Short mmCIF file of N, CA and C in Angstrom, two decimals:
data_model
loop_
_atom_site.label_atom_id
_atom_site.label_comp_id
_atom_site.label_asym_id
_atom_site.label_seq_id
_atom_site.Cartn_x
_atom_site.Cartn_y
_atom_site.Cartn_z
N UNK A 1 0.82 -1.18 0.00
CA UNK A 1 0.00 0.00 0.00
C UNK A 1 0.88 1.27 0.00
N UNK A 2 1.97 1.25 0.75
CA UNK A 2 2.87 2.39 0.79
C UNK A 2 3.55 2.57 -0.57
N UNK A 3 3.90 1.45 -1.19
CA UNK A 3 4.54 1.53 -2.51
C UNK A 3 3.58 2.15 -3.52
N UNK A 4 2.31 1.79 -3.47
CA UNK A 4 1.33 2.35 -4.39
C UNK A 4 1.15 3.85 -4.13
N UNK A 5 1.18 4.26 -2.87
CA UNK A 5 1.08 5.68 -2.53
C UNK A 5 2.27 6.46 -3.09
N UNK A 6 3.47 5.94 -2.92
CA UNK A 6 4.67 6.60 -3.43
C UNK A 6 4.63 6.68 -4.95
N UNK A 7 4.23 5.61 -5.60
CA UNK A 7 4.13 5.63 -7.06
C UNK A 7 3.08 6.62 -7.54
N UNK A 8 1.97 6.71 -6.83
CA UNK A 8 0.93 7.67 -7.20
C UNK A 8 1.43 9.10 -7.07
N UNK A 9 2.12 9.39 -5.97
CA UNK A 9 2.68 10.74 -5.79
C UNK A 9 3.73 11.06 -6.84
N UNK A 10 4.54 10.09 -7.19
CA UNK A 10 5.54 10.30 -8.23
C UNK A 10 4.87 10.57 -9.58
N UNK A 11 3.80 9.86 -9.86
CA UNK A 11 3.07 10.07 -11.10
C UNK A 11 2.47 11.48 -11.14
N UNK A 12 1.87 11.92 -10.04
CA UNK A 12 1.28 13.25 -9.99
C UNK A 12 2.35 14.32 -10.13
N UNK A 13 3.49 14.12 -9.48
CA UNK A 13 4.60 15.08 -9.61
C UNK A 13 5.08 15.15 -11.06
N UNK A 14 5.17 14.01 -11.73
CA UNK A 14 5.60 13.99 -13.13
C UNK A 14 4.60 14.71 -14.02
N UNK A 15 3.32 14.52 -13.79
CA UNK A 15 2.29 15.20 -14.59
C UNK A 15 2.36 16.71 -14.37
N UNK A 16 2.52 17.14 -13.12
CA UNK A 16 2.65 18.57 -12.83
C UNK A 16 3.90 19.17 -13.48
N UNK A 17 5.00 18.45 -13.41
CA UNK A 17 6.23 18.93 -14.03
C UNK A 17 6.05 19.07 -15.54
N UNK A 18 5.43 18.06 -16.16
CA UNK A 18 5.19 18.10 -17.61
C UNK A 18 4.26 19.26 -17.97
N UNK A 19 3.20 19.47 -17.19
CA UNK A 19 2.28 20.56 -17.47
C UNK A 19 2.97 21.92 -17.33
N UNK A 20 3.83 22.05 -16.34
CA UNK A 20 4.57 23.31 -16.16
C UNK A 20 5.50 23.56 -17.34
N UNK A 21 6.14 22.52 -17.83
CA UNK A 21 7.03 22.68 -19.00
C UNK A 21 6.25 23.10 -20.24
N UNK A 22 5.09 22.47 -20.46
CA UNK A 22 4.26 22.82 -21.62
C UNK A 22 3.78 24.26 -21.50
N UNK A 23 3.34 24.65 -20.31
CA UNK A 23 2.86 26.02 -20.11
C UNK A 23 3.99 27.03 -20.33
N UNK A 24 5.20 26.69 -19.89
CA UNK A 24 6.33 27.59 -20.06
C UNK A 24 6.68 27.74 -21.54
N UNK A 25 6.61 26.65 -22.29
CA UNK A 25 6.93 26.72 -23.72
C UNK A 25 5.89 27.54 -24.48
N UNK A 26 4.64 27.50 -24.03
CA UNK A 26 3.58 28.26 -24.69
C UNK A 26 3.50 29.69 -24.18
N UNK A 27 4.28 30.03 -23.17
CA UNK A 27 4.31 31.40 -22.66
C UNK A 27 3.20 31.70 -21.68
N UNK A 28 2.56 30.69 -21.13
CA UNK A 28 1.49 30.91 -20.16
C UNK A 28 2.09 31.21 -18.80
N UNK A 29 1.50 32.15 -18.08
CA UNK A 29 1.93 32.45 -16.73
C UNK A 29 3.20 33.28 -16.65
N UNK A 30 3.63 33.84 -17.75
CA UNK A 30 4.84 34.65 -17.74
C UNK A 30 4.49 36.10 -18.06
N UNK A 31 5.17 37.00 -17.39
CA UNK A 31 4.96 38.42 -17.64
C UNK A 31 5.69 38.81 -18.92
N UNK A 32 5.02 39.60 -19.77
CA UNK A 32 5.68 40.07 -20.98
C UNK A 32 6.23 41.48 -20.81
N UNK A 33 6.04 42.07 -19.63
CA UNK A 33 6.61 43.38 -19.35
C UNK A 33 5.75 44.55 -19.80
N UNK A 34 4.69 44.31 -20.56
CA UNK A 34 3.86 45.41 -21.04
C UNK A 34 2.88 45.88 -19.98
N UNK A 35 2.25 44.95 -19.28
CA UNK A 35 1.29 45.28 -18.23
C UNK A 35 1.81 44.72 -16.92
N UNK A 36 1.86 45.58 -15.89
CA UNK A 36 2.36 45.17 -14.59
C UNK A 36 1.48 45.77 -13.50
N UNK A 37 1.02 44.94 -12.57
CA UNK A 37 0.29 45.43 -11.42
C UNK A 37 1.33 45.82 -10.37
N UNK A 38 1.47 47.11 -10.14
CA UNK A 38 2.49 47.62 -9.23
C UNK A 38 2.06 47.41 -7.78
N UNK A 39 0.80 47.70 -7.47
CA UNK A 39 0.29 47.56 -6.11
C UNK A 39 -1.21 47.31 -6.16
N UNK A 40 -1.70 46.63 -5.13
CA UNK A 40 -3.13 46.36 -5.04
C UNK A 40 -3.54 46.44 -3.58
N UNK A 41 -4.67 47.08 -3.33
CA UNK A 41 -5.19 47.20 -1.97
C UNK A 41 -6.68 46.88 -1.99
N UNK A 42 -7.05 45.90 -1.18
CA UNK A 42 -8.47 45.55 -1.08
C UNK A 42 -9.17 46.62 -0.25
N UNK A 43 -10.32 47.05 -0.71
CA UNK A 43 -11.09 48.07 -0.02
C UNK A 43 -12.32 47.49 0.67
N UNK A 44 -12.71 46.34 0.27
CA UNK A 44 -13.88 45.68 0.85
C UNK A 44 -13.89 44.25 0.38
N UNK A 45 -15.02 43.61 0.59
CA UNK A 45 -15.11 42.20 0.24
C UNK A 45 -14.97 41.96 -1.27
N UNK A 46 -15.51 42.86 -2.06
CA UNK A 46 -15.50 42.64 -3.50
C UNK A 46 -14.92 43.81 -4.28
N UNK A 47 -14.19 44.70 -3.61
CA UNK A 47 -13.64 45.85 -4.32
C UNK A 47 -12.17 46.04 -3.96
N UNK A 48 -11.43 46.58 -4.91
CA UNK A 48 -10.03 46.85 -4.67
C UNK A 48 -9.57 48.02 -5.53
N UNK A 49 -8.46 48.61 -5.13
CA UNK A 49 -7.81 49.67 -5.90
C UNK A 49 -6.45 49.15 -6.31
N UNK A 50 -6.12 49.28 -7.60
CA UNK A 50 -4.86 48.78 -8.12
C UNK A 50 -4.11 49.89 -8.82
N UNK A 51 -2.79 49.84 -8.71
CA UNK A 51 -1.92 50.72 -9.49
C UNK A 51 -1.31 49.85 -10.58
N UNK A 52 -1.59 50.21 -11.83
CA UNK A 52 -1.21 49.38 -12.97
C UNK A 52 -0.30 50.19 -13.88
N UNK A 53 0.83 49.59 -14.28
CA UNK A 53 1.74 50.22 -15.24
C UNK A 53 1.53 49.55 -16.59
N UNK A 54 1.16 50.34 -17.58
CA UNK A 54 0.99 49.85 -18.94
C UNK A 54 1.95 50.63 -19.80
N UNK A 55 3.00 49.93 -20.26
CA UNK A 55 4.10 50.56 -21.01
C UNK A 55 4.68 51.69 -20.16
N UNK A 56 4.50 52.96 -20.55
CA UNK A 56 5.07 54.06 -19.79
C UNK A 56 4.02 54.86 -19.03
N UNK A 57 2.77 54.38 -18.99
CA UNK A 57 1.69 55.05 -18.27
C UNK A 57 1.40 54.31 -16.97
N UNK A 58 1.09 55.06 -15.90
CA UNK A 58 0.73 54.47 -14.61
C UNK A 58 -0.69 54.91 -14.30
N UNK A 59 -1.58 53.91 -14.11
CA UNK A 59 -2.99 54.19 -13.89
C UNK A 59 -3.43 53.67 -12.52
N UNK A 60 -4.32 54.41 -11.88
CA UNK A 60 -4.96 53.94 -10.65
C UNK A 60 -6.36 53.50 -11.05
N UNK A 61 -6.66 52.23 -10.75
CA UNK A 61 -7.89 51.61 -11.23
C UNK A 61 -8.66 51.05 -10.04
N UNK A 62 -9.95 51.31 -10.00
CA UNK A 62 -10.83 50.71 -9.01
C UNK A 62 -11.56 49.55 -9.66
N UNK A 63 -11.65 48.42 -8.96
CA UNK A 63 -12.31 47.27 -9.56
C UNK A 63 -13.25 46.60 -8.57
N UNK A 64 -14.37 46.15 -9.09
CA UNK A 64 -15.33 45.35 -8.34
C UNK A 64 -15.58 44.09 -9.15
N UNK A 65 -16.52 43.28 -8.71
CA UNK A 65 -16.82 42.06 -9.46
C UNK A 65 -17.48 42.38 -10.80
N UNK A 66 -18.15 43.53 -10.89
CA UNK A 66 -18.88 43.86 -12.11
C UNK A 66 -18.12 44.77 -13.08
N UNK A 67 -17.24 45.63 -12.57
CA UNK A 67 -16.62 46.61 -13.47
C UNK A 67 -15.25 47.06 -12.99
N UNK A 68 -14.54 47.69 -13.92
CA UNK A 68 -13.23 48.30 -13.63
C UNK A 68 -13.35 49.77 -14.04
N UNK A 69 -12.92 50.67 -13.13
CA UNK A 69 -13.07 52.10 -13.38
C UNK A 69 -11.71 52.79 -13.24
N UNK A 70 -11.38 53.62 -14.21
CA UNK A 70 -10.15 54.41 -14.13
C UNK A 70 -10.37 55.54 -13.13
N UNK A 71 -9.55 55.58 -12.09
CA UNK A 71 -9.67 56.61 -11.07
C UNK A 71 -8.74 57.78 -11.34
N UNK A 72 -7.50 57.51 -11.76
CA UNK A 72 -6.55 58.58 -12.01
C UNK A 72 -5.38 58.05 -12.82
N UNK A 73 -4.65 58.98 -13.41
CA UNK A 73 -3.37 58.65 -14.03
C UNK A 73 -2.31 59.42 -13.26
N UNK A 74 -1.29 58.71 -12.78
CA UNK A 74 -0.28 59.34 -11.94
C UNK A 74 1.08 59.31 -12.61
N UNK A 75 1.98 60.12 -12.07
CA UNK A 75 3.34 60.20 -12.59
C UNK A 75 4.11 58.94 -12.18
N UNK A 76 4.78 58.31 -13.12
CA UNK A 76 5.53 57.09 -12.86
C UNK A 76 6.67 57.27 -11.88
N UNK A 77 7.30 58.45 -11.89
CA UNK A 77 8.41 58.71 -10.97
C UNK A 77 7.93 58.73 -9.51
N UNK A 78 6.76 59.29 -9.28
CA UNK A 78 6.21 59.35 -7.93
C UNK A 78 5.94 57.94 -7.42
N UNK A 79 5.42 57.09 -8.28
CA UNK A 79 5.14 55.70 -7.91
C UNK A 79 6.44 54.97 -7.59
N UNK A 80 7.46 55.15 -8.41
CA UNK A 80 8.75 54.49 -8.16
C UNK A 80 9.35 54.93 -6.82
N UNK A 81 9.25 56.22 -6.50
CA UNK A 81 9.77 56.71 -5.23
C UNK A 81 9.01 56.11 -4.05
N UNK A 82 7.70 56.02 -4.18
CA UNK A 82 6.89 55.44 -3.10
C UNK A 82 7.22 53.97 -2.89
N UNK A 83 7.44 53.25 -3.96
CA UNK A 83 7.80 51.83 -3.85
C UNK A 83 9.18 51.69 -3.22
N UNK A 84 10.11 52.54 -3.61
CA UNK A 84 11.46 52.48 -3.05
C UNK A 84 11.46 52.77 -1.55
N UNK A 85 10.59 53.65 -1.10
CA UNK A 85 10.50 53.96 0.33
C UNK A 85 9.95 52.78 1.12
N UNK A 86 9.03 52.02 0.54
CA UNK A 86 8.40 50.91 1.25
C UNK A 86 9.17 49.61 1.16
N UNK A 87 10.13 49.54 0.24
CA UNK A 87 10.91 48.32 0.07
C UNK A 87 11.80 48.11 1.28
N UNK A 88 11.83 46.90 1.83
CA UNK A 88 12.70 46.64 2.99
C UNK A 88 14.17 46.84 2.64
N UNK A 89 14.93 47.31 3.61
CA UNK A 89 16.35 47.59 3.37
C UNK A 89 17.15 46.32 3.15
N UNK A 90 16.68 45.16 3.66
CA UNK A 90 17.44 43.92 3.52
C UNK A 90 17.24 43.27 2.15
N UNK A 91 16.15 43.58 1.48
CA UNK A 91 15.88 42.96 0.18
C UNK A 91 16.70 43.65 -0.90
N UNK A 92 17.28 42.87 -1.82
CA UNK A 92 18.02 43.50 -2.91
C UNK A 92 17.05 44.19 -3.85
N UNK A 93 17.45 45.31 -4.43
CA UNK A 93 16.54 46.00 -5.35
C UNK A 93 16.27 45.16 -6.58
N UNK A 94 15.04 45.23 -7.04
CA UNK A 94 14.65 44.45 -8.22
C UNK A 94 15.27 45.06 -9.46
N UNK A 95 15.72 44.22 -10.35
CA UNK A 95 16.31 44.68 -11.60
C UNK A 95 15.20 44.81 -12.62
N UNK A 96 15.09 45.98 -13.23
CA UNK A 96 14.02 46.21 -14.18
C UNK A 96 14.17 45.28 -15.38
N UNK A 97 13.04 44.72 -15.81
CA UNK A 97 13.05 43.88 -17.00
C UNK A 97 13.38 42.42 -16.73
N UNK A 98 13.67 42.03 -15.48
CA UNK A 98 13.97 40.64 -15.17
C UNK A 98 12.96 40.12 -14.16
N UNK A 99 11.86 39.52 -14.65
CA UNK A 99 10.85 39.02 -13.73
C UNK A 99 11.37 37.83 -12.93
N UNK A 100 10.78 37.62 -11.78
CA UNK A 100 11.14 36.49 -10.93
C UNK A 100 10.98 35.20 -11.72
N UNK A 101 11.90 34.27 -11.54
CA UNK A 101 11.88 33.02 -12.30
C UNK A 101 10.63 32.20 -12.00
N UNK A 102 10.07 32.34 -10.82
CA UNK A 102 8.90 31.56 -10.45
C UNK A 102 7.59 32.31 -10.64
N UNK A 103 7.64 33.55 -11.12
CA UNK A 103 6.44 34.37 -11.26
C UNK A 103 5.44 33.68 -12.18
N UNK A 104 4.21 33.54 -11.68
CA UNK A 104 3.16 32.94 -12.47
C UNK A 104 3.09 31.44 -12.39
N UNK A 105 4.04 30.80 -11.72
CA UNK A 105 4.03 29.35 -11.61
C UNK A 105 3.36 28.92 -10.32
N UNK A 106 3.24 27.62 -10.13
CA UNK A 106 2.64 27.07 -8.93
C UNK A 106 3.50 27.39 -7.71
N UNK A 107 4.78 27.61 -7.90
CA UNK A 107 5.70 27.86 -6.80
C UNK A 107 5.86 29.34 -6.47
N UNK A 108 5.09 30.21 -7.13
CA UNK A 108 5.17 31.64 -6.88
C UNK A 108 4.57 31.97 -5.52
N UNK A 109 5.39 32.46 -4.59
CA UNK A 109 4.91 32.75 -3.24
C UNK A 109 3.89 33.87 -3.23
N UNK A 110 4.09 34.90 -4.05
CA UNK A 110 3.15 36.02 -4.09
C UNK A 110 1.77 35.57 -4.56
N UNK A 111 1.74 34.66 -5.51
CA UNK A 111 0.46 34.14 -5.99
C UNK A 111 -0.29 33.40 -4.90
N UNK A 112 0.42 32.57 -4.14
CA UNK A 112 -0.22 31.82 -3.06
C UNK A 112 -0.63 32.74 -1.92
N UNK A 113 0.20 33.75 -1.64
CA UNK A 113 -0.15 34.70 -0.58
C UNK A 113 -1.43 35.45 -0.94
N UNK A 114 -1.53 35.88 -2.19
CA UNK A 114 -2.74 36.56 -2.65
C UNK A 114 -3.94 35.63 -2.58
N UNK A 115 -3.76 34.38 -3.00
CA UNK A 115 -4.84 33.40 -2.98
C UNK A 115 -5.35 33.18 -1.56
N UNK A 116 -4.44 33.00 -0.62
CA UNK A 116 -4.83 32.74 0.76
C UNK A 116 -5.52 33.96 1.36
N UNK A 117 -5.03 35.17 1.08
CA UNK A 117 -5.67 36.36 1.63
C UNK A 117 -7.06 36.55 1.04
N UNK A 118 -7.24 36.26 -0.24
CA UNK A 118 -8.57 36.35 -0.84
C UNK A 118 -9.50 35.28 -0.27
N UNK A 119 -8.97 34.10 -0.03
CA UNK A 119 -9.78 33.03 0.56
C UNK A 119 -10.20 33.40 1.98
N UNK A 120 -9.29 33.98 2.74
CA UNK A 120 -9.63 34.43 4.09
C UNK A 120 -10.70 35.51 4.06
N UNK A 121 -10.59 36.42 3.09
CA UNK A 121 -11.56 37.51 2.96
C UNK A 121 -12.95 36.97 2.65
N UNK A 122 -13.01 35.93 1.83
CA UNK A 122 -14.32 35.36 1.46
C UNK A 122 -14.91 34.50 2.56
N UNK A 123 -14.11 33.95 3.43
CA UNK A 123 -14.63 33.04 4.44
C UNK A 123 -14.81 33.68 5.81
N UNK A 124 -14.50 34.95 5.95
CA UNK A 124 -14.64 35.61 7.25
C UNK A 124 -16.13 35.83 7.54
N UNK A 125 -16.50 35.63 8.79
CA UNK A 125 -17.90 35.83 9.19
C UNK A 125 -18.10 37.28 9.60
N UNK A 126 -19.17 37.85 9.12
CA UNK A 126 -19.48 39.25 9.45
C UNK A 126 -20.89 39.38 9.94
#
């Protein structure tokens, strides 16, 4: 029974590895650098405000389950300065144009952190 469990887990790991390779070859889950979500803040159960960089424009966007609304267009330099102030001193500065190797994959910590926080938001009793 233990041998069958180990073989089953190995099979599942192989299928996941194969699917990740196929997705990587097709360009799924990878940032192309044109659109980047700089920051996101949840405002309620179903609404959030996001700062989005599209090419050289930086937009502040409000989003709900039904719609997305442009709130403002801000200066990109101001956004960069604000991000630099909030970045921890111990973390190395991010190099522009080089996305994290795990970004968009199953192993992306930011993706799982976002998923868990959204799940907590939906399951909280009010």
